[in-house]
mmCIF file of C-alpha atoms and ligand atoms in Angstrom:
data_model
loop_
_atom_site.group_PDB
_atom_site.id
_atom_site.type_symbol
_atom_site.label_atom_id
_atom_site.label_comp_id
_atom_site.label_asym_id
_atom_site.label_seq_id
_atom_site.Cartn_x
_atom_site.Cartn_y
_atom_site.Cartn_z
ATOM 1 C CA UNK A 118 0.387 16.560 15.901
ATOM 2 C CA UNK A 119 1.567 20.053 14.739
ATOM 3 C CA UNK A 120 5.029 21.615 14.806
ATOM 4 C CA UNK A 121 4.404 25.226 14.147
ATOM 5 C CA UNK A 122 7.774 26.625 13.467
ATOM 6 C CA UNK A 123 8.266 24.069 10.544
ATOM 7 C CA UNK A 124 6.635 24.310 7.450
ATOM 8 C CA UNK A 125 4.880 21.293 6.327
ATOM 9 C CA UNK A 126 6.542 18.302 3.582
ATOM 10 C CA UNK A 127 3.336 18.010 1.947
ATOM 11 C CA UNK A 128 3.644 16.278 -1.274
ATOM 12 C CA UNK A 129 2.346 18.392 -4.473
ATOM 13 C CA UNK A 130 -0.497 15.511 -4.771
ATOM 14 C CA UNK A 131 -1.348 12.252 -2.551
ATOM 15 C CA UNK A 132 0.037 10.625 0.738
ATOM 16 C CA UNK A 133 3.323 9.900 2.704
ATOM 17 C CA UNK A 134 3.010 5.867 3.386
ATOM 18 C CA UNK A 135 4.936 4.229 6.038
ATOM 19 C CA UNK A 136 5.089 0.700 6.821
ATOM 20 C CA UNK A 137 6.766 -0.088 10.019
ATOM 21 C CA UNK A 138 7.221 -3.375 11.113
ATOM 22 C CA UNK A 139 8.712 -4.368 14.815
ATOM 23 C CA UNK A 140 9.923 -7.368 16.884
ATOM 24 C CA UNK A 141 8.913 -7.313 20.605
ATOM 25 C CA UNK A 142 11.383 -8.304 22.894
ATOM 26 C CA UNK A 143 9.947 -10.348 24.975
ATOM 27 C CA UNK A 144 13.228 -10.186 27.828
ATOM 28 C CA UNK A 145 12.880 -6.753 28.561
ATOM 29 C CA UNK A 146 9.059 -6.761 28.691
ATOM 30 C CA UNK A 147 9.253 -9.252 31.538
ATOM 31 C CA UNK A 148 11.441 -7.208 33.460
ATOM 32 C CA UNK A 149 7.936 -4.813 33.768
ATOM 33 C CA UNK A 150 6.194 -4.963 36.599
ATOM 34 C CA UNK A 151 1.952 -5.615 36.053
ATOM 35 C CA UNK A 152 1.725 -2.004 36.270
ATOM 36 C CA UNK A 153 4.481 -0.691 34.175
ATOM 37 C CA UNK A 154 3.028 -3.324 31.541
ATOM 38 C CA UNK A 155 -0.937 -1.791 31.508
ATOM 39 C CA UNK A 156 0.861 2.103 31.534
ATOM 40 C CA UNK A 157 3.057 1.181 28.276
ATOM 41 C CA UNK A 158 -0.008 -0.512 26.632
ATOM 42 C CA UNK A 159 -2.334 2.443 27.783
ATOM 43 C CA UNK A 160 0.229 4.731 26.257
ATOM 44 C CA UNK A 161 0.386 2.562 23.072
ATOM 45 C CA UNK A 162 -3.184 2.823 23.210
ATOM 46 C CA UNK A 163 -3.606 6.533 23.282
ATOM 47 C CA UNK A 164 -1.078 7.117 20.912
ATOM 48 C CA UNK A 165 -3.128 5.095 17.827
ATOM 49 C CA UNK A 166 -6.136 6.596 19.038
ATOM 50 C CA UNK A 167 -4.450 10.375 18.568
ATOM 51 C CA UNK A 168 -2.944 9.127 14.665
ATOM 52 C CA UNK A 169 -6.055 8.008 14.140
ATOM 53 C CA UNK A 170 -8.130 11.360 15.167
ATOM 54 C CA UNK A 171 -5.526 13.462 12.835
ATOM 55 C CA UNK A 172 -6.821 15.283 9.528
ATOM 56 C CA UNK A 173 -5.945 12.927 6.529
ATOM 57 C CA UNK A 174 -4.595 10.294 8.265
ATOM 58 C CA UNK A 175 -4.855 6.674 8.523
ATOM 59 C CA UNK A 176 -2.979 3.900 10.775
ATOM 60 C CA UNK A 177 -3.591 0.053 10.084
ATOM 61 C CA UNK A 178 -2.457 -2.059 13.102
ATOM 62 C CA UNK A 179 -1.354 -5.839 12.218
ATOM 63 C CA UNK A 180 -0.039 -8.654 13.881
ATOM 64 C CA UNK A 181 2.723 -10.380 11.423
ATOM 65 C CA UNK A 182 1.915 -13.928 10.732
ATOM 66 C CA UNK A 183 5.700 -15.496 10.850
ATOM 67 C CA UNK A 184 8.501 -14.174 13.070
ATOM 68 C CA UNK A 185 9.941 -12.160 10.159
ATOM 69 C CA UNK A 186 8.306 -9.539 12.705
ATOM 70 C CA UNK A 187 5.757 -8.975 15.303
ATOM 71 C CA UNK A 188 3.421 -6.611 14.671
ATOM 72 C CA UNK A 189 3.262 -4.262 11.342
ATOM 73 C CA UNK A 190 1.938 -0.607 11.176
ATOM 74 C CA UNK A 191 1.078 1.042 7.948
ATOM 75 C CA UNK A 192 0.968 4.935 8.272
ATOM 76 C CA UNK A 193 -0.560 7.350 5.169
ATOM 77 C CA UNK A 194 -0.725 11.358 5.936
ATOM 78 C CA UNK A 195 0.122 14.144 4.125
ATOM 79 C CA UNK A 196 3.123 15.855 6.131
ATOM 80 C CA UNK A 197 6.282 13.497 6.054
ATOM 81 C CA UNK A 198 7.386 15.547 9.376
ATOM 82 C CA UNK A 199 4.275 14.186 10.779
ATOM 83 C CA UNK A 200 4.695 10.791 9.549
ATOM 84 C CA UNK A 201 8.492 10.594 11.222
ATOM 85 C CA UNK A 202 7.139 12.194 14.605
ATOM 86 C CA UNK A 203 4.755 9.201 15.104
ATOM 87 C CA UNK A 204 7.248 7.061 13.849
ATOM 88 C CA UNK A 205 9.164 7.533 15.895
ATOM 89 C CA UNK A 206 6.873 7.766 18.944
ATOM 90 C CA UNK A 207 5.347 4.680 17.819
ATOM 91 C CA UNK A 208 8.929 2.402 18.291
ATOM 92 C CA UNK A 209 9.287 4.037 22.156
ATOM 93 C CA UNK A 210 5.714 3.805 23.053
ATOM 94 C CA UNK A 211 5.979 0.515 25.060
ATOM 95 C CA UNK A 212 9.059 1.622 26.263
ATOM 96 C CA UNK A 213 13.014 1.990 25.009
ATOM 97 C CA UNK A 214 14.266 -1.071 23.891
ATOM 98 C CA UNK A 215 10.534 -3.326 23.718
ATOM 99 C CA UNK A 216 9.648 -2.805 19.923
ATOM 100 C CA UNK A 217 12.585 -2.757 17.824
ATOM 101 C CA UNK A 218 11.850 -2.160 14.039
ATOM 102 C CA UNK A 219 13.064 -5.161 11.819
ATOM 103 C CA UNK A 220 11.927 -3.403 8.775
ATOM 104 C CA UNK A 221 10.496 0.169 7.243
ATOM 105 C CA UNK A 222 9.501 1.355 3.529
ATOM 106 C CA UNK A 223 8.813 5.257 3.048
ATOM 107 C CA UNK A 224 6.688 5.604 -0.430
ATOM 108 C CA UNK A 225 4.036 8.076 -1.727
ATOM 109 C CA UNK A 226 0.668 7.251 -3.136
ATOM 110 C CA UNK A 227 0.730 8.388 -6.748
ATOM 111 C CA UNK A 228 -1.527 8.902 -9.583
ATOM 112 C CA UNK A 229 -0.406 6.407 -12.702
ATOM 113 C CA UNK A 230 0.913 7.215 -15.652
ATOM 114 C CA UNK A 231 -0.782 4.447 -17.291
ATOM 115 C CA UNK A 232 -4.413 5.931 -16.160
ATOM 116 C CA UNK A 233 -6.641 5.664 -19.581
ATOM 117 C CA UNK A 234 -7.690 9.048 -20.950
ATOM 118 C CA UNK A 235 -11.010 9.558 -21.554
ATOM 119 C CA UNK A 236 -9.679 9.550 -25.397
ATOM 120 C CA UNK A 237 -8.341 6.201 -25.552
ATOM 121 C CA UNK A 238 -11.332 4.591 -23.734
ATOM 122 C CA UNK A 239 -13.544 6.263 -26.679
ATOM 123 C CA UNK A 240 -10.751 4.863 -29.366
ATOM 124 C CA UNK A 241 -9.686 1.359 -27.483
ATOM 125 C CA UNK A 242 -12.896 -0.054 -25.952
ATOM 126 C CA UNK A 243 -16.333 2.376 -27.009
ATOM 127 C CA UNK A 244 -15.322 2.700 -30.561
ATOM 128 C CA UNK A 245 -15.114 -0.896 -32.029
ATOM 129 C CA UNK A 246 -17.693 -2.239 -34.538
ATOM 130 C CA UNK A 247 -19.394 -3.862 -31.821
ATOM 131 C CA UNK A 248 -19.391 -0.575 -29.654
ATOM 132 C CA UNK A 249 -22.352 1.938 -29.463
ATOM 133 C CA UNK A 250 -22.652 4.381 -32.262
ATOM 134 C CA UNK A 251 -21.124 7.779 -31.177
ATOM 135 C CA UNK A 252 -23.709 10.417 -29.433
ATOM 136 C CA UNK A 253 -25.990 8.053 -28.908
ATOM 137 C CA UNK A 254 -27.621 7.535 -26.053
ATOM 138 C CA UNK A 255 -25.525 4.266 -24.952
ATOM 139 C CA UNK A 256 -22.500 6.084 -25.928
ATOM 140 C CA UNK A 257 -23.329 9.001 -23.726
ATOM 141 C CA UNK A 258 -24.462 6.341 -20.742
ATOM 142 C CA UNK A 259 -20.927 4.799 -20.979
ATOM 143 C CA UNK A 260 -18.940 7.669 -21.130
ATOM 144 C CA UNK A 261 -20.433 8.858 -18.279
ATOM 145 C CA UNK A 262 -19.983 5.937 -16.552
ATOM 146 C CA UNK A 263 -16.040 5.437 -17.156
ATOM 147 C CA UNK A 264 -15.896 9.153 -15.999
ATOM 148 C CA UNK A 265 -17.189 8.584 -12.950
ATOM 149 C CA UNK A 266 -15.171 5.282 -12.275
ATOM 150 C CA UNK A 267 -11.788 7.212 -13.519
ATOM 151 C CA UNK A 268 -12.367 9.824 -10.784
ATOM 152 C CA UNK A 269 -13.795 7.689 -8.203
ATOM 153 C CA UNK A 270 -10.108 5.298 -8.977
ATOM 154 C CA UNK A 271 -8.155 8.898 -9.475
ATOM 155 C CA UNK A 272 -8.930 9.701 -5.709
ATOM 156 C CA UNK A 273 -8.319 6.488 -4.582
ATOM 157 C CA UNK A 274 -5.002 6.177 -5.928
ATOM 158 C CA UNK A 275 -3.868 9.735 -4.044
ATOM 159 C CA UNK A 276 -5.968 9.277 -1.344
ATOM 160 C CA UNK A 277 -7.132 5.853 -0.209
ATOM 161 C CA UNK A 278 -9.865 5.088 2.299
ATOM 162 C CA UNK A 279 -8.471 0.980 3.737
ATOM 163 C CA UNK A 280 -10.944 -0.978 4.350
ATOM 164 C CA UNK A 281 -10.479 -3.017 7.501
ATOM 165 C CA UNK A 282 -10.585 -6.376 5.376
ATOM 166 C CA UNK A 283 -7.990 -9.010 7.838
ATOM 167 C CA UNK A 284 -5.436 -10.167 5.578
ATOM 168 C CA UNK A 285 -3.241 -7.664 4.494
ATOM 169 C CA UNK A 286 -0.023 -8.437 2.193
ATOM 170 C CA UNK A 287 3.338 -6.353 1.925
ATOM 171 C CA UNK A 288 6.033 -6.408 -0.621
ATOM 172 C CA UNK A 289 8.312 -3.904 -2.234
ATOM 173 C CA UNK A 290 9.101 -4.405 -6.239
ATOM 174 C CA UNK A 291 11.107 -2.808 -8.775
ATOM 175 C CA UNK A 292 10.623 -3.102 -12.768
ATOM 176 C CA UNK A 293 13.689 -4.956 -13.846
ATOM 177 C CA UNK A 294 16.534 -2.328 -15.929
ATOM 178 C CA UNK A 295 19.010 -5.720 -17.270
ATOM 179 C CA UNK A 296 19.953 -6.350 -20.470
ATOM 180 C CA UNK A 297 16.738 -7.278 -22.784
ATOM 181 C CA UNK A 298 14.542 -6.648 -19.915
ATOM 182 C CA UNK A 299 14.591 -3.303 -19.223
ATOM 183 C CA UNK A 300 11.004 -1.943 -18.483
ATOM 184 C CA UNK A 301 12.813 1.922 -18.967
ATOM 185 C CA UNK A 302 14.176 1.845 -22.155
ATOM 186 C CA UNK A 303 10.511 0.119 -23.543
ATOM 187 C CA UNK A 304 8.923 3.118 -25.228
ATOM 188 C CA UNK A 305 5.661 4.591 -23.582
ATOM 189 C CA UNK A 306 3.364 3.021 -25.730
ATOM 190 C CA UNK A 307 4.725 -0.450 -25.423
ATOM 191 C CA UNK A 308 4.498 0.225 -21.535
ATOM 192 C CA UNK A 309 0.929 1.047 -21.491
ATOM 193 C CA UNK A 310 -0.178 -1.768 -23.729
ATOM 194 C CA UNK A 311 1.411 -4.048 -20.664
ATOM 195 C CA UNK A 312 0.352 -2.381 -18.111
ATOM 196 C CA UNK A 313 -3.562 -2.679 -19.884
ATOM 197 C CA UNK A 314 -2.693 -6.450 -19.865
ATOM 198 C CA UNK A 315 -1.714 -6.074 -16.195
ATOM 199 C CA UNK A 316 -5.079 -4.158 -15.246
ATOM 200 C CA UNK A 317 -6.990 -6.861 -16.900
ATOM 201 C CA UNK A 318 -5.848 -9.284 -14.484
ATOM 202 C CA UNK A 319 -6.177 -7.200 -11.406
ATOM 203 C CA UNK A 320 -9.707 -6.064 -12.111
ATOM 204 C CA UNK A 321 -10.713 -10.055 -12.228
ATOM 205 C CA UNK A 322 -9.887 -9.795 -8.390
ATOM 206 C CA UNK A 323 -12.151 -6.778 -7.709
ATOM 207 C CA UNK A 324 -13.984 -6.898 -4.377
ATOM 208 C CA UNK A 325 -11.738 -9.887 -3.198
ATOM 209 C CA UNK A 326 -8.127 -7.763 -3.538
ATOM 210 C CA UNK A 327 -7.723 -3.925 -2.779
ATOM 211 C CA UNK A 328 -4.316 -2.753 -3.796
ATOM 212 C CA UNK A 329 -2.781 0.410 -3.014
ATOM 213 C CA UNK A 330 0.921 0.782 -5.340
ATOM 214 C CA UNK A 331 2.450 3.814 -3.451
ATOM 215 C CA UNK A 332 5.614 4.845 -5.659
ATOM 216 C CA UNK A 333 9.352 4.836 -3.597
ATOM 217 C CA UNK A 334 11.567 5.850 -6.284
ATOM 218 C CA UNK A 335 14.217 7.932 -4.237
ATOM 219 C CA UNK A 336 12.684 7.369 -1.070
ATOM 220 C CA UNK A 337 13.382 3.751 -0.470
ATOM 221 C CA UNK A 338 15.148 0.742 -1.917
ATOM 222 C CA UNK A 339 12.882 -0.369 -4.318
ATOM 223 C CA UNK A 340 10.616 1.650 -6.755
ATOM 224 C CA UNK A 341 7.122 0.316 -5.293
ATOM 225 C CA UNK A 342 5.197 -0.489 -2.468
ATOM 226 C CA UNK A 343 2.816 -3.254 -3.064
ATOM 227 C CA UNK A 344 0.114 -3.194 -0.475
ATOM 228 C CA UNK A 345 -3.124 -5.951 -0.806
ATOM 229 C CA UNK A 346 -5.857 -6.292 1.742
ATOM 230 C CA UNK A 347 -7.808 -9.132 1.294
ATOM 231 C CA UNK A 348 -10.580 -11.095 3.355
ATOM 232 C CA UNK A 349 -8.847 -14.591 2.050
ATOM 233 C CA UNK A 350 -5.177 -14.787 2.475
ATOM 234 C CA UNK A 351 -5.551 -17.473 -0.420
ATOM 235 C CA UNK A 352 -6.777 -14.700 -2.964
ATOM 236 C CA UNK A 353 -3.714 -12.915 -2.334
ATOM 237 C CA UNK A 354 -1.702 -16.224 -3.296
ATOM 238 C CA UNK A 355 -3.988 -16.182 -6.228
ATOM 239 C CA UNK A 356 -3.537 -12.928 -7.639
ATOM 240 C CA UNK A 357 0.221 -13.087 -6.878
ATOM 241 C CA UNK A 358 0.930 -15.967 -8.595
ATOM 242 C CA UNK A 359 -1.759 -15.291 -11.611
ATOM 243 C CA UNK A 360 0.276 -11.993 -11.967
ATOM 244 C CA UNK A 361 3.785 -13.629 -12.313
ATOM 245 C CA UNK A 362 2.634 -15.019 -15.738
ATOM 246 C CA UNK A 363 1.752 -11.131 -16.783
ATOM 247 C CA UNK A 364 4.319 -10.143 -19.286
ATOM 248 C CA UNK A 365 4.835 -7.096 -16.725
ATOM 249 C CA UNK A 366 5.585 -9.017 -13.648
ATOM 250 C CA UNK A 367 6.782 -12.512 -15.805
ATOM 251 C CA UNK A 368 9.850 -10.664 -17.478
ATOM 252 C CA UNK A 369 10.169 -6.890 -15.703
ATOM 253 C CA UNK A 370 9.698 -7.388 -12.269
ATOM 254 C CA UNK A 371 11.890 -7.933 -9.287
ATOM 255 C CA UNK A 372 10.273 -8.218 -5.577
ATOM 256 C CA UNK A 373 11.828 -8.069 -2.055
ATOM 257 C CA UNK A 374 10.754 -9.667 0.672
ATOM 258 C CA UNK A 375 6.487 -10.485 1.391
ATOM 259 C CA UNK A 376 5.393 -9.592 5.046
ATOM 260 C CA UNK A 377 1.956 -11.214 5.887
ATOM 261 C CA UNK A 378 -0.559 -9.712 8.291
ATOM 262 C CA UNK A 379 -3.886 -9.601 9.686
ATOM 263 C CA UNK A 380 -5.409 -6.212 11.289
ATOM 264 C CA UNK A 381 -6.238 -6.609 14.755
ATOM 265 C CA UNK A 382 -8.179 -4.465 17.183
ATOM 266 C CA UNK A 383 -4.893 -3.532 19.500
ATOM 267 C CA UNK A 384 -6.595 -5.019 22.676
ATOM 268 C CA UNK A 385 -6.559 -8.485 20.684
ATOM 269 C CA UNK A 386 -2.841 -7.182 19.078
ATOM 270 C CA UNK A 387 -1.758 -7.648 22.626
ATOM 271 C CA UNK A 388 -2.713 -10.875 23.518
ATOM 272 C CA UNK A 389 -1.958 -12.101 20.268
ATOM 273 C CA UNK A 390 1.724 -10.651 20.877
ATOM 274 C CA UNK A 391 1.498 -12.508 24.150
ATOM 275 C CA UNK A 392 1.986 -8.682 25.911
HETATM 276 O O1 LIG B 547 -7.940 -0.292 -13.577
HETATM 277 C C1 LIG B 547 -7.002 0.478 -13.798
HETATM 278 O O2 LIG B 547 -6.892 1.280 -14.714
HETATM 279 C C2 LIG B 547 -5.851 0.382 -12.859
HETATM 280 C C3 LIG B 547 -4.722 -0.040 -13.602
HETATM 281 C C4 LIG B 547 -3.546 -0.423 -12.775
HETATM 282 C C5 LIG B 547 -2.351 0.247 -12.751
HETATM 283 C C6 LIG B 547 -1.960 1.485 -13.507
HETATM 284 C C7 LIG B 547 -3.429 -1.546 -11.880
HETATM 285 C C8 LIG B 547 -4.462 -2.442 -11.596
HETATM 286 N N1 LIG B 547 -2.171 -1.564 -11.364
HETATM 287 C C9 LIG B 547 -1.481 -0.483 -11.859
HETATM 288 C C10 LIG B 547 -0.191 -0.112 -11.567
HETATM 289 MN MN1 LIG B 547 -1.366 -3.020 -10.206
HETATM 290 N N2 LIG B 547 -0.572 -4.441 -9.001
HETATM 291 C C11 LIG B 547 0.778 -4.640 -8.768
HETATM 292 C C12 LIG B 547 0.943 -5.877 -8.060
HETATM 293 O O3 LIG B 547 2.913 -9.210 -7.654
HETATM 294 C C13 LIG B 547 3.003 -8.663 -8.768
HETATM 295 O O4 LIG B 547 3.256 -9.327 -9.798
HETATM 296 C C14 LIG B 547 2.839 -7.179 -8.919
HETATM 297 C C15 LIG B 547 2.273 -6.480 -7.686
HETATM 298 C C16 LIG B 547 -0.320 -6.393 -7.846
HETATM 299 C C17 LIG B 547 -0.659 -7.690 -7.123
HETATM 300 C C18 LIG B 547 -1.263 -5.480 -8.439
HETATM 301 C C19 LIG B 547 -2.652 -5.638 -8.428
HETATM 302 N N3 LIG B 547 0.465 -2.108 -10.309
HETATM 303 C C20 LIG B 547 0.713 -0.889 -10.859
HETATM 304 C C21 LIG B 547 2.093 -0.537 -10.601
HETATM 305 C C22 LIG B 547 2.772 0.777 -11.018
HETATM 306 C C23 LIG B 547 3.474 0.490 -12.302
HETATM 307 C C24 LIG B 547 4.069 1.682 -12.987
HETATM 308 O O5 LIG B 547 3.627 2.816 -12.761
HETATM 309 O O6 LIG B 547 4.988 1.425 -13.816
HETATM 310 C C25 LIG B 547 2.661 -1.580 -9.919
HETATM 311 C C26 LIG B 547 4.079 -1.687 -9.401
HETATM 312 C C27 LIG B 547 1.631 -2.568 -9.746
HETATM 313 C C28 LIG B 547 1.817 -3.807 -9.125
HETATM 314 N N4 LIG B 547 -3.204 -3.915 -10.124
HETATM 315 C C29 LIG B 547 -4.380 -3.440 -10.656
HETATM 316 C C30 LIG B 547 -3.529 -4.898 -9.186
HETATM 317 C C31 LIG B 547 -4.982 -5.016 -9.149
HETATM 318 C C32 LIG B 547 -5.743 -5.958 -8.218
HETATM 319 C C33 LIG B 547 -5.489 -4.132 -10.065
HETATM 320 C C34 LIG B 547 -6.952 -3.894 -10.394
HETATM 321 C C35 LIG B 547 -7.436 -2.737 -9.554
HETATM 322 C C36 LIG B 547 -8.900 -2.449 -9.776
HETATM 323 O O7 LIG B 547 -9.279 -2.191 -10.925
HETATM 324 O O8 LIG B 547 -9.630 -2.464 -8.781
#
């Protein structure tokens, strides 16, 4: 999708991420005839296909596990004009008035500010009595190595590649700003020692929890997007709950509401919605 006389709203780095998430109404649907019902689904069809065949661009298809919705969509590209186009042709594609959106978040993957520097690593974790003497040969192998797994994470963060694991999880949070508990007047160095604590929890779910934090400050209500894909809905029970007794989600964090999902092929999407 291209719209030549406008100039792209690229972001400086990383991704536009949308999560859309519909209700089907089922009385207007049944006013379709057999034939009007295939054409809309075609057209669905077609349209995923063509998001998914765009540069940069990736569109996860879910069916929503309560009736909080129906189905869930979650959108990353580069160009935000690109991102609202299908947005918006995305709601009419089975027609007007069949998907109508119960709930949206705009957000922007992002680099952290809490990233370890190559310094720190050497200063924090290599250069402890029990670490390897520096220039040594160990010392070079593990520098080397957290090199390569800070800019294999770097890219990831700006530019993820989802897996198609089933069981993906949605919530928006905020760091709490009340009274004692206000994650932005803690100085920087007090936030990155938490947020340490925090990584050392997620990495304990690595392999069994992909997240992907795309940052919302300004764009929507809360400051994050907190996306997890997992292949057993109960690790993402786990990891929730072993987080709320992290200092950083125990006393600075406030969530909104969790949307549950599981990617479907759309041909199964639509008999799961009962289309
Ligand atoms: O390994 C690293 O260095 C990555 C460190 C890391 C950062 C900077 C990290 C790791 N996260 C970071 C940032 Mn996270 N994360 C959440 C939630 O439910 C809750 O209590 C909180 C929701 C989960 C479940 C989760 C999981 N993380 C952030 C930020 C941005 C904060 C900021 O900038 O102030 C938020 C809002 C956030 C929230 N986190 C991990 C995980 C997991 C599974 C990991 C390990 C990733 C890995 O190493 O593979």
């Amino acid at each position: 999708m291209s719209e030549p006389s406008l100039p792209p709203l690229v972001p400086r780095e990383g991704w536009h991420v949308m999560h859309l998430f519909y209700q089907v109404d089922h009385a207007q649907w049944s006013l379709f005839s057999d034939e009007e019902k295939r054409q809309a689904m075609t057209r669905l069809t077609g349209l995923v296909q063509e998001i998914r065949a765009t540069p940069d661009t990736q569109l996860l298809s879910f069916a929503i596990a309560t009736p909080k919705a129906d189905l869930g969509f979650m959108l990353l590209t580069p160009d935000l004009h690109v991102a609202n186009a299908f947005e918006k042709l995305l709601s009419l594609s089975l027609g007007p008035e069949i998907l109508s959106p119960v709930y949206s978040y705009l957000s922007q993957t992002e680099a952290s500010e809490y990233t370890p520097t190559r310094e720190q690593y050497i200063a924090e974790t290599l250069g402890g009595d029990k670490g390897p003497a520096a220039g040594s040969p160990e010392f070079t192998t593990a520098l080397k190595e957290f090199d390569a797994r800070m800019a294999h994470y770097l890219k990831f963060r700006l530019y993820p590649a989802l897996p198609d694991w089933p069981v993906i999880c949605f919530y928006p949070m905020s760091k709490r700003r009340s009274g004692r508990d206000n994650w932005y007047a803690l100085d920087f160095e007090t936030r990155r020692a938490l947020m340490a604590g925090h990584a050392r929890v997620g990495r304990t779910y690595s392999g069994r929890i992909l997240q992907v934090i795309s940052g919302s400050t300004g764009l929507d209500e809360y400051e994050w997007g907190v996306t997890l894909l997992a292949k057993d809905s109960g690790d993402v029970k786990a990891i929730v709950y072993e987080m709320r007794f992290d200092e950083v989600s125990a006393r600075y964090a406030d969530f909104g509401d969790f949307y549950i999902g599981m990617q479907l092929p759309l041909d199964l999407l639509f008999r799961r919605l009962c289309l």
